Short mmCIF file of C-alpha atoms in Angstrom, two decimals:
data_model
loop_
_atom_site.label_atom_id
_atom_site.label_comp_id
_atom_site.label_asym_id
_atom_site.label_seq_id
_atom_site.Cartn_x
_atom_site.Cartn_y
_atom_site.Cartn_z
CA UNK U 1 106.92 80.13 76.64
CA UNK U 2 105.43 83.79 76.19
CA UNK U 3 103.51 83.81 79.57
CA UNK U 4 106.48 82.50 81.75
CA UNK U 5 107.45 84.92 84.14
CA UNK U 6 110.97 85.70 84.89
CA UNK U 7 112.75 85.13 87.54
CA UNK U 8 115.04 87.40 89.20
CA UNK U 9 117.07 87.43 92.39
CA UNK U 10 118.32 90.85 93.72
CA UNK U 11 120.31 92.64 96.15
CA UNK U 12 119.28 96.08 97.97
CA UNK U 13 122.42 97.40 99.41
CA UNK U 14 121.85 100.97 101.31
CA UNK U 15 124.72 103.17 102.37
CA UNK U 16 125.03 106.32 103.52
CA UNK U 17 121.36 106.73 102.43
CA UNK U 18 121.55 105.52 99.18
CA UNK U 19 120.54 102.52 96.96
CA UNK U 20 123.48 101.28 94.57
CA UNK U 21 122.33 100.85 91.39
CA UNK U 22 124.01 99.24 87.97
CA UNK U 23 123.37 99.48 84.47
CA UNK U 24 123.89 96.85 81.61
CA UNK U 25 126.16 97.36 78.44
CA UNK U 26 122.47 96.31 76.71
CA UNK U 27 120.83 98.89 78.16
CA UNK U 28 123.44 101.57 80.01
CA UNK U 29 120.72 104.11 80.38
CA UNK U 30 118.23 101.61 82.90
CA UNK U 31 119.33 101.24 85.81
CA UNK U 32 118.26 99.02 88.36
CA UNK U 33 119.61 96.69 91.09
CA UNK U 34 122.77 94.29 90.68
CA UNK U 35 121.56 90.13 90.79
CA UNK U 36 120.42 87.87 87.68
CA UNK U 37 118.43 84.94 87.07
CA UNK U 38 118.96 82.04 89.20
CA UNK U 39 121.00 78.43 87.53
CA UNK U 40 119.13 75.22 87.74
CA UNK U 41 119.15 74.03 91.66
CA UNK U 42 120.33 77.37 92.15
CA UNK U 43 118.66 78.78 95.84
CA UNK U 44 118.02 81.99 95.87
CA UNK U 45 121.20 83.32 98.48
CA UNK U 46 123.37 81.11 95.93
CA UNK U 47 121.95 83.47 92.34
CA UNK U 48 123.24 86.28 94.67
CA UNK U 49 126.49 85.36 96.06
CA UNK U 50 127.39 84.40 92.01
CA UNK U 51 125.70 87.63 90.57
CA UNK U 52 127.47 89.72 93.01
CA UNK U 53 130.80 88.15 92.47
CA UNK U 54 130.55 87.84 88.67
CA UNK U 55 128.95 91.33 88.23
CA UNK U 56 130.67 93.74 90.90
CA UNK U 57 133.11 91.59 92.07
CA UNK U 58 132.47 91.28 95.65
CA UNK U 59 130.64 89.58 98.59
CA UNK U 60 127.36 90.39 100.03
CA UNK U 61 127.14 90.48 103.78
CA UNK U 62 124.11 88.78 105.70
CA UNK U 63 121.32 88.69 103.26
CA UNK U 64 117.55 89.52 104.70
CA UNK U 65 114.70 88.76 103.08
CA UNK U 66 113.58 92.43 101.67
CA UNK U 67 110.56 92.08 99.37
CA UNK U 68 108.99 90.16 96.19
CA UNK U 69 108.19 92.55 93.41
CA UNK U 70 106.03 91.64 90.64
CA UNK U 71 105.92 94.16 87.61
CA UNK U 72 107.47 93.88 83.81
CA UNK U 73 111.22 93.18 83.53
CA UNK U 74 112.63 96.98 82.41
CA UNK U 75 114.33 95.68 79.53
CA UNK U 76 113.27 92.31 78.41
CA UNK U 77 109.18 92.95 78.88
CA UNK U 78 108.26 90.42 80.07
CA UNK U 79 106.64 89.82 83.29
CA UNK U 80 109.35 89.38 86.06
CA UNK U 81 109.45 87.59 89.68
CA UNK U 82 111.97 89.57 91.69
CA UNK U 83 113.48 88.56 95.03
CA UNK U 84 114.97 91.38 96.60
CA UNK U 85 117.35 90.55 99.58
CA UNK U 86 118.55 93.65 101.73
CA UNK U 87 122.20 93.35 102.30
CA UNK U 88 125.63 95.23 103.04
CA UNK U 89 128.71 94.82 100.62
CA UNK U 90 132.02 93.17 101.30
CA UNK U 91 134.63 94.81 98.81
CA UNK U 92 134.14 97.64 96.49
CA UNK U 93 131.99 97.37 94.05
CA UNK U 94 133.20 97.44 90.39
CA UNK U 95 131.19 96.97 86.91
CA UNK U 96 132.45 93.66 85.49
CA UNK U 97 130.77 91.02 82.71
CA UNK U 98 127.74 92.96 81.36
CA UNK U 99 127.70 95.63 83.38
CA UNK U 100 127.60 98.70 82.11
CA UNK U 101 127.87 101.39 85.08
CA UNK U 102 127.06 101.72 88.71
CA UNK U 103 125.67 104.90 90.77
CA UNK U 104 124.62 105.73 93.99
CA UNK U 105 121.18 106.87 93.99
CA UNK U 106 118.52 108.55 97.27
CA UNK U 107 115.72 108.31 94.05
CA UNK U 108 115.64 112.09 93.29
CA UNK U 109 118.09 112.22 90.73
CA UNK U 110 116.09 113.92 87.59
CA UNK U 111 118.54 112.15 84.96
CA UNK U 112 118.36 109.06 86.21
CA UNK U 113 116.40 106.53 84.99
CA UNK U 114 115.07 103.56 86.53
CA UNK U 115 113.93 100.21 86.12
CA UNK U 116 110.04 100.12 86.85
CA UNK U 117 110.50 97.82 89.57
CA UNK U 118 113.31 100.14 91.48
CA UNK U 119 110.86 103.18 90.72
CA UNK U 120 107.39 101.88 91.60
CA UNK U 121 108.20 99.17 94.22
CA UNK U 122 111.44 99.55 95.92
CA UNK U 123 111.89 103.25 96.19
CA UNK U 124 108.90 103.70 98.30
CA UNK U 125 109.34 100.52 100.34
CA UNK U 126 112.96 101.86 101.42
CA UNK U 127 111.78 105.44 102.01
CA UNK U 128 109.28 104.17 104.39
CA UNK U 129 111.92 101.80 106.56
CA UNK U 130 113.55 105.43 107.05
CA UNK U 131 116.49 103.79 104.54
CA UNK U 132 117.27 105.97 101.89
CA UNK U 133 118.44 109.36 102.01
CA UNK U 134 118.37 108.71 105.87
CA UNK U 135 121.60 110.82 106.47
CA UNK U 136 119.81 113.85 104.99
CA UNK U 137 116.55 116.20 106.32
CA UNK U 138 113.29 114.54 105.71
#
């Protein structure tokens, strides 16, 4: 049971240049992106559509297919198989279950810490679409 490897489903959502971001009660100083762990039959559009719901209380918008990170889940260490689906929010977002906070983020805030996955994988990938911090010089 040590060596299985997490799996997590995950939303990018980008606005006005910026990734959101949540926090868990568990953890309110990591933050990383809102989604979960996927039920039993679950696919992976289905984890997201609950997650989102459950967790911010609203409704993603198209989902694309965004990346597959593999690195060590931020707070549980263990190694972690993240989906990441790019996608646009229906409703405004609110921290609900075990969320702890949410923040809007370009990547260069120095007190704000990430989730090695966010930091090392995502980050850069958005930067180079020309995603985040888009509405800004550079």
């Amino acid at each position: 049971m040590d060596h299985e490897v997490m799996r997590v489903v995950a939303a990018a959502v980008v606005e006005d240049g910026k990734l959101l971001v949540v926090s868990k009660q568990a953890a309110p100083d990591v933050f990383y992106i809102p989604g979960g762990k996927p039920e039993p039959g679950e696919q992976a559009e289905e984890t997201l559509q609950r997650e989102l719901r459950e967790e911010l209380g609203v409704v993603p918008g198209a989902l694309e297919h965004l990346a597959v990170v593999e690195e060590i889940a931020a707070l549980e260490r263990v190694p972690m198989h993240l989906t990441v689906f790019s996608t646009t929010l229906i409703g405004e977002p609110v921290p609900a279950a075990e969320l702890a906070a949410l923040r809007w983020t370009d990547g260069k805030d120095p007190d704000l810490r990430l989730a090695p996955a966010v930091e090392h994988h995502l980050l850069p990938l958005l930067r180079s679409r020309g995603v985040l911090g888009a509405h800004g010089v550079g």
